[in-house]
Amino acid sequence: MSRGPGIIPDEFMFNEFKRQCLSTENWHNKYDKNDMEVWVEGPPVSTSTSNKVNLSKVHKIKCRMNIKDVSAATMYDVLHDSQYRKSWDPTMLESFDIARLAPNADVGYYSWICPKPLKNRDVVTLRSWQVSENEYVIINFSVKHPKYPPRKDLVRAVSLLTGYLFKPTGPNSCTFTYLSQADPRGSLPKWVVNKASQVLAPKVLRSVHKAGQSYPAWKAANSPDHKPWLYPIQSELAMMDPAQLSIQRGDSLENVDESSSRDVQENEDSS
């Protein structure tokens, strides 16, 4: 997805993200059950300078869930509230906001646990958001931060574009769409991609939904009026010049070979 001259997302980028969330062209349904759908985008075809056709290796996934008991506003708050995430995200190793870039943009760090025998991952992302009467949008993509280079104990993954779209369907109901085009780096075997597409993604959305059900009670006891994502004046993050950041490209990172772990996992699955 192309960006304007600045690194902070503009209106075009938000509109393009929303278009992809609603599009059905070239998306293949992999799961449709219990108000949850999962699609995988067909590989885009590109022609190189040698006129040979190449298929993109980057996997794009889209999930949509119909939520009947939590408002779009509450779901939006759940994904913003980093303090609350510690109580509901079992895969999280570490997560923190680094700096504020604009009233609706910041840069942050997140690391998570991967299924064995894979190595754990981390990302540094620029996050931006928009709110209107009929939708709530959060998008992020990987950036290079001068003070947070890749770590030796983790594989630095790359988010080309990841985001969330919430659209109210009633006072306490909404549709929740998650779209991600990410490069986990390493040499992931096929079973990981299949598992992420058909098993892990629905579980993640259900986990966020469950967190949304419990959030109002939790927030009432934990700084209920503190929501810097809605009220930027409340933010305690230091400001940072966005010009100090640059887009993180996957080909500039070390590629960790994990392919030797495939037989180990397959043997475990068949036991």
mmCIF file of N, CA and C in Angstrom, residues 130-211:
data_model
loop_
_atom_site.group_PDB
_atom_site.id
_atom_site.type_symbol
_atom_site.label_atom_id
_atom_site.label_comp_id
_atom_site.label_asym_id
_atom_site.label_seq_id
_atom_site.Cartn_x
_atom_site.Cartn_y
_atom_site.Cartn_z
ATOM 1 N N GLN A 130 -8.364 6.533 13.521
ATOM 2 C CA GLN A 130 -9.425 7.462 13.130
ATOM 3 C C GLN A 130 -10.741 7.031 13.768
ATOM 4 N N VAL A 131 -11.539 8.007 14.141
ATOM 5 C CA VAL A 131 -12.861 7.740 14.715
ATOM 6 C C VAL A 131 -13.885 8.623 14.024
ATOM 7 N N SER A 132 -15.022 8.021 13.648
ATOM 8 C CA SER A 132 -16.157 8.787 13.130
ATOM 9 C C SER A 132 -17.423 8.196 13.722
ATOM 10 N N GLU A 133 -18.561 8.735 13.344
ATOM 11 C CA GLU A 133 -19.822 8.260 13.909
ATOM 12 C C GLU A 133 -20.114 6.811 13.547
ATOM 13 N N ASN A 134 -19.653 6.371 12.374
ATOM 14 C CA ASN A 134 -20.040 5.033 11.918
ATOM 15 C C ASN A 134 -18.884 4.059 11.782
ATOM 16 N N GLU A 135 -17.683 4.427 12.271
ATOM 17 C CA GLU A 135 -16.572 3.476 12.202
ATOM 18 C C GLU A 135 -15.393 3.923 13.066
ATOM 19 N N TYR A 136 -14.626 2.920 13.489
ATOM 20 C CA TYR A 136 -13.402 3.120 14.265
ATOM 21 C C TYR A 136 -12.302 2.335 13.555
ATOM 22 N N VAL A 137 -11.171 2.987 13.301
ATOM 23 C CA VAL A 137 -10.107 2.365 12.524
ATOM 24 C C VAL A 137 -8.770 2.514 13.250
ATOM 25 N N ILE A 138 -7.995 1.426 13.303
ATOM 26 C CA ILE A 138 -6.619 1.452 13.792
ATOM 27 C C ILE A 138 -5.763 0.735 12.757
ATOM 28 N N ILE A 139 -4.658 1.347 12.337
ATOM 29 C CA ILE A 139 -3.742 0.686 11.424
ATOM 30 C C ILE A 139 -2.322 0.829 11.954
ATOM 31 N N ASN A 140 -1.474 -0.121 11.591
ATOM 32 C CA ASN A 140 -0.059 -0.011 11.960
ATOM 33 C C ASN A 140 0.827 -0.639 10.896
ATOM 34 N N PHE A 141 2.097 -0.254 10.892
ATOM 35 C CA PHE A 141 3.096 -0.857 10.024
ATOM 36 C C PHE A 141 4.457 -0.690 10.676
ATOM 37 N N SER A 142 5.397 -1.552 10.296
ATOM 38 C CA SER A 142 6.709 -1.582 10.934
ATOM 39 C C SER A 142 7.579 -0.392 10.530
ATOM 40 N N VAL A 143 8.317 0.091 11.510
ATOM 41 C CA VAL A 143 9.260 1.176 11.274
ATOM 42 C C VAL A 143 10.580 0.862 11.972
ATOM 43 N N LYS A 144 11.624 1.543 11.524
ATOM 44 C CA LYS A 144 12.920 1.491 12.190
ATOM 45 C C LYS A 144 13.000 2.638 13.185
ATOM 46 N N HIS A 145 13.322 2.299 14.439
ATOM 47 C CA HIS A 145 13.515 3.311 15.479
ATOM 48 C C HIS A 145 14.982 3.260 15.902
ATOM 49 N N PRO A 146 15.659 4.397 15.958
ATOM 50 C CA PRO A 146 17.097 4.376 16.244
ATOM 51 C C PRO A 146 17.474 3.770 17.591
ATOM 52 N N LYS A 147 16.555 3.766 18.550
ATOM 53 C CA LYS A 147 16.869 3.243 19.880
ATOM 54 C C LYS A 147 16.351 1.825 20.109
ATOM 55 N N TYR A 148 15.669 1.248 19.120
ATOM 56 C CA TYR A 148 15.115 -0.104 19.284
ATOM 57 C C TYR A 148 15.456 -0.976 18.079
ATOM 58 N N PRO A 149 16.739 -1.304 17.915
ATOM 59 C CA PRO A 149 17.152 -2.189 16.815
ATOM 60 C C PRO A 149 16.726 -3.631 17.112
ATOM 61 N N PRO A 150 16.841 -4.534 16.135
ATOM 62 C CA PRO A 150 16.507 -5.941 16.376
ATOM 63 C C PRO A 150 17.336 -6.533 17.510
ATOM 64 N N ARG A 151 16.698 -7.418 18.289
ATOM 65 C CA ARG A 151 17.349 -8.077 19.419
ATOM 66 C C ARG A 151 17.871 -9.451 19.011
ATOM 67 N N LYS A 152 18.920 -9.892 19.684
ATOM 68 C CA LYS A 152 19.526 -11.178 19.368
ATOM 69 C C LYS A 152 18.643 -12.356 19.782
ATOM 70 N N ASP A 153 17.828 -12.170 20.817
ATOM 71 C CA ASP A 153 17.035 -13.279 21.347
ATOM 72 C C ASP A 153 15.667 -13.415 20.698
ATOM 73 N N LEU A 154 15.332 -12.521 19.769
ATOM 74 C CA LEU A 154 14.032 -12.536 19.110
ATOM 75 C C LEU A 154 14.202 -12.347 17.608
ATOM 76 N N VAL A 155 13.221 -12.806 16.847
ATOM 77 C CA VAL A 155 13.195 -12.561 15.410
ATOM 78 C C VAL A 155 12.354 -11.313 15.160
ATOM 79 N N ARG A 156 12.915 -10.321 14.504
ATOM 80 C CA ARG A 156 12.182 -9.084 14.214
ATOM 81 C C ARG A 156 11.249 -9.314 13.025
ATOM 82 N N ALA A 157 9.963 -9.336 13.292
ATOM 83 C CA ALA A 157 8.953 -9.492 12.249
ATOM 84 C C ALA A 157 8.654 -8.138 11.617
ATOM 85 N N VAL A 158 7.930 -8.175 10.512
ATOM 86 C CA VAL A 158 7.610 -6.948 9.787
ATOM 87 C C VAL A 158 6.110 -6.909 9.495
ATOM 88 N N SER A 159 5.452 -5.865 9.968
ATOM 89 C CA SER A 159 4.058 -5.602 9.603
ATOM 90 C C SER A 159 4.060 -4.658 8.414
ATOM 91 N N LEU A 160 3.685 -5.184 7.242
ATOM 92 C CA LEU A 160 3.545 -4.317 6.071
ATOM 93 C C LEU A 160 2.307 -3.439 6.235
ATOM 94 N N LEU A 161 1.261 -4.041 6.723
ATOM 95 C CA LEU A 161 0.049 -3.311 7.090
ATOM 96 C C LEU A 161 -0.835 -4.228 7.911
ATOM 97 N N THR A 162 -1.187 -3.794 9.102
ATOM 98 C CA THR A 162 -2.094 -4.528 9.971
ATOM 99 C C THR A 162 -3.094 -3.529 10.524
ATOM 100 N N GLY A 163 -4.349 -3.943 10.616
ATOM 101 C CA GLY A 163 -5.319 -2.983 11.128
ATOM 102 C C GLY A 163 -6.637 -3.607 11.532
ATOM 103 N N TYR A 164 -7.462 -2.758 12.127
ATOM 104 C CA TYR A 164 -8.758 -3.167 12.681
ATOM 105 C C TYR A 164 -9.814 -2.152 12.268
ATOM 106 N N LEU A 165 -10.962 -2.646 11.873
ATOM 107 C CA LEU A 165 -12.099 -1.807 11.507
ATOM 108 C C LEU A 165 -13.319 -2.261 12.295
ATOM 109 N N PHE A 166 -13.874 -1.349 13.082
ATOM 110 C CA PHE A 166 -15.098 -1.626 13.840
ATOM 111 C C PHE A 166 -16.216 -0.759 13.287
ATOM 112 N N LYS A 167 -17.344 -1.401 12.970
ATOM 113 C CA LYS A 167 -18.510 -0.668 12.476
ATOM 114 C C LYS A 167 -19.711 -1.014 13.354
ATOM 115 N N PRO A 168 -20.318 -0.015 13.999
ATOM 116 C CA PRO A 168 -21.475 -0.289 14.855
ATOM 117 C C PRO A 168 -22.640 -0.871 14.057
ATOM 118 N N THR A 169 -23.315 -1.848 14.654
ATOM 119 C CA THR A 169 -24.547 -2.391 14.082
ATOM 120 C C THR A 169 -25.714 -2.170 15.039
ATOM 121 N N GLY A 170 -25.436 -1.568 16.180
ATOM 122 C CA GLY A 170 -26.421 -1.266 17.210
ATOM 123 C C GLY A 170 -25.700 -0.634 18.388
ATOM 124 N N PRO A 171 -26.436 -0.250 19.441
ATOM 125 C CA PRO A 171 -25.794 0.394 20.594
ATOM 126 C C PRO A 171 -24.799 -0.507 21.311
ATOM 127 N N ASN A 172 -24.991 -1.819 21.237
ATOM 128 C CA ASN A 172 -24.076 -2.762 21.890
ATOM 129 C C ASN A 172 -23.722 -3.926 20.976
ATOM 130 N N SER A 173 -23.504 -3.617 19.700
ATOM 131 C CA SER A 173 -23.112 -4.647 18.744
ATOM 132 C C SER A 173 -22.307 -3.996 17.625
ATOM 133 N N CYS A 174 -21.504 -4.829 16.928
ATOM 134 C CA CYS A 174 -20.657 -4.285 15.866
ATOM 135 C C CYS A 174 -20.103 -5.403 15.007
ATOM 136 N N THR A 175 -19.532 -5.027 13.873
ATOM 137 C CA THR A 175 -18.706 -5.943 13.105
ATOM 138 C C THR A 175 -17.251 -5.573 13.368
ATOM 139 N N PHE A 176 -16.425 -6.595 13.490
ATOM 140 C CA PHE A 176 -15.017 -6.435 13.826
ATOM 141 C C PHE A 176 -14.209 -7.084 12.702
ATOM 142 N N THR A 177 -13.512 -6.263 11.910
ATOM 143 C CA THR A 177 -12.696 -6.775 10.813
ATOM 144 C C THR A 177 -11.225 -6.558 11.129
ATOM 145 N N TYR A 178 -10.459 -7.620 10.960
ATOM 146 C CA TYR A 178 -9.010 -7.588 11.173
ATOM 147 C C TYR A 178 -8.333 -7.957 9.863
ATOM 148 N N LEU A 179 -7.388 -7.143 9.424
ATOM 149 C CA LEU A 179 -6.658 -7.410 8.191
ATOM 150 C C LEU A 179 -5.179 -7.269 8.458
ATOM 151 N N SER A 180 -4.395 -8.236 7.980
ATOM 152 C CA SER A 180 -2.955 -8.167 8.230
ATOM 153 C C SER A 180 -2.159 -8.702 7.058
ATOM 154 N N GLN A 181 -1.162 -7.952 6.672
ATOM 155 C CA GLN A 181 -0.162 -8.396 5.712
ATOM 156 C C GLN A 181 1.178 -8.259 6.423
ATOM 157 N N ALA A 182 1.698 -9.380 6.881
ATOM 158 C CA ALA A 182 2.887 -9.354 7.728
ATOM 159 C C ALA A 182 3.880 -10.409 7.288
ATOM 160 N N ASP A 183 5.141 -10.083 7.463
ATOM 161 C CA ASP A 183 6.229 -11.008 7.172
ATOM 162 C C ASP A 183 6.847 -11.427 8.497
ATOM 163 N N PRO A 184 6.615 -12.659 8.951
ATOM 164 C CA PRO A 184 7.142 -13.083 10.249
ATOM 165 C C PRO A 184 8.636 -13.352 10.233
ATOM 166 N N ARG A 185 9.240 -13.239 9.041
ATOM 167 C CA ARG A 185 10.668 -13.537 8.871
ATOM 168 C C ARG A 185 10.963 -14.986 9.248
ATOM 169 N N GLY A 186 12.229 -15.328 9.405
ATOM 170 C CA GLY A 186 12.567 -16.722 9.618
ATOM 171 C C GLY A 186 12.190 -17.542 8.389
ATOM 172 N N SER A 187 12.171 -18.828 8.507
ATOM 173 C CA SER A 187 11.763 -19.743 7.427
ATOM 174 C C SER A 187 10.604 -20.589 7.939
ATOM 175 N N LEU A 188 9.424 -19.994 7.953
ATOM 176 C CA LEU A 188 8.280 -20.673 8.541
ATOM 177 C C LEU A 188 7.779 -21.810 7.656
ATOM 178 N N PRO A 189 7.592 -23.002 8.219
ATOM 179 C CA PRO A 189 7.031 -24.111 7.449
ATOM 180 C C PRO A 189 5.553 -23.879 7.148
ATOM 181 N N LYS A 190 5.028 -24.665 6.197
ATOM 182 C CA LYS A 190 3.674 -24.450 5.722
ATOM 183 C C LYS A 190 2.631 -24.610 6.816
ATOM 184 N N TRP A 191 2.856 -25.498 7.761
ATOM 185 C CA TRP A 191 1.847 -25.734 8.797
ATOM 186 C C TRP A 191 1.590 -24.482 9.637
ATOM 187 N N VAL A 192 2.598 -23.629 9.772
ATOM 188 C CA VAL A 192 2.404 -22.409 10.558
ATOM 189 C C VAL A 192 1.423 -21.475 9.862
ATOM 190 N N VAL A 193 1.614 -21.306 8.548
ATOM 191 C CA VAL A 193 0.719 -20.433 7.787
ATOM 192 C C VAL A 193 -0.706 -20.975 7.826
ATOM 193 N N ASN A 194 -0.853 -22.286 7.612
ATOM 194 C CA ASN A 194 -2.184 -22.898 7.644
ATOM 195 C C ASN A 194 -2.847 -22.716 9.010
ATOM 196 N N LYS A 195 -2.060 -22.922 10.054
ATOM 197 C CA LYS A 195 -2.602 -22.804 11.402
ATOM 198 C C LYS A 195 -3.028 -21.376 11.696
ATOM 199 N N ALA A 196 -2.208 -20.424 11.270
ATOM 200 C CA ALA A 196 -2.530 -19.014 11.493
ATOM 201 C C ALA A 196 -3.807 -18.633 10.769
ATOM 202 N N SER A 197 -3.964 -19.147 9.533
ATOM 203 C CA SER A 197 -5.123 -18.790 8.724
ATOM 204 C C SER A 197 -6.418 -19.380 9.254
ATOM 205 N N GLN A 198 -6.371 -20.636 9.635
ATOM 206 C CA GLN A 198 -7.602 -21.355 9.909
ATOM 207 C C GLN A 198 -7.896 -21.602 11.383
ATOM 208 N N VAL A 199 -6.900 -21.439 12.246
ATOM 209 C CA VAL A 199 -7.103 -21.720 13.668
ATOM 210 C C VAL A 199 -6.767 -20.524 14.544
ATOM 211 N N LEU A 200 -5.560 -20.011 14.409
ATOM 212 C CA LEU A 200 -5.104 -18.965 15.318
ATOM 213 C C LEU A 200 -5.866 -17.654 15.144
ATOM 214 N N ALA A 201 -6.115 -17.249 13.909
ATOM 215 C CA ALA A 201 -6.778 -15.963 13.693
ATOM 216 C C ALA A 201 -8.159 -15.895 14.340
ATOM 217 N N PRO A 202 -9.037 -16.892 14.151
ATOM 218 C CA PRO A 202 -10.324 -16.844 14.852
ATOM 219 C C PRO A 202 -10.172 -16.823 16.371
ATOM 220 N N LYS A 203 -9.172 -17.544 16.887
ATOM 221 C CA LYS A 203 -8.956 -17.554 18.329
ATOM 222 C C LYS A 203 -8.562 -16.175 18.837
ATOM 223 N N VAL A 204 -7.741 -15.470 18.049
ATOM 224 C CA VAL A 204 -7.327 -14.120 18.442
ATOM 225 C C VAL A 204 -8.540 -13.202 18.513
ATOM 226 N N LEU A 205 -9.403 -13.240 17.492
ATOM 227 C CA LEU A 205 -10.575 -12.372 17.498
ATOM 228 C C LEU A 205 -11.513 -12.707 18.647
ATOM 229 N N ARG A 206 -11.674 -13.995 18.928
ATOM 230 C CA ARG A 206 -12.541 -14.373 20.054
ATOM 231 C C ARG A 206 -11.938 -13.919 21.384
ATOM 232 N N SER A 207 -10.624 -13.935 21.467
ATOM 233 C CA SER A 207 -9.961 -13.461 22.678
ATOM 234 C C SER A 207 -10.192 -11.968 22.867
ATOM 235 N N VAL A 208 -10.097 -11.208 21.774
ATOM 236 C CA VAL A 208 -10.357 -9.762 21.855
ATOM 237 C C VAL A 208 -11.816 -9.512 22.211
ATOM 238 N N HIS A 209 -12.723 -10.302 21.633
ATOM 239 C CA HIS A 209 -14.144 -10.166 21.954
ATOM 240 C C HIS A 209 -14.395 -10.416 23.440
ATOM 241 N N LYS A 210 -13.798 -11.489 23.957
ATOM 242 C CA LYS A 210 -13.955 -11.785 25.376
ATOM 243 C C LYS A 210 -13.406 -10.663 26.240
ATOM 244 N N ALA A 211 -12.283 -10.089 25.811
ATOM 245 C CA ALA A 211 -11.716 -8.949 26.534
ATOM 246 C C ALA A 211 -12.677 -7.762 26.507
#
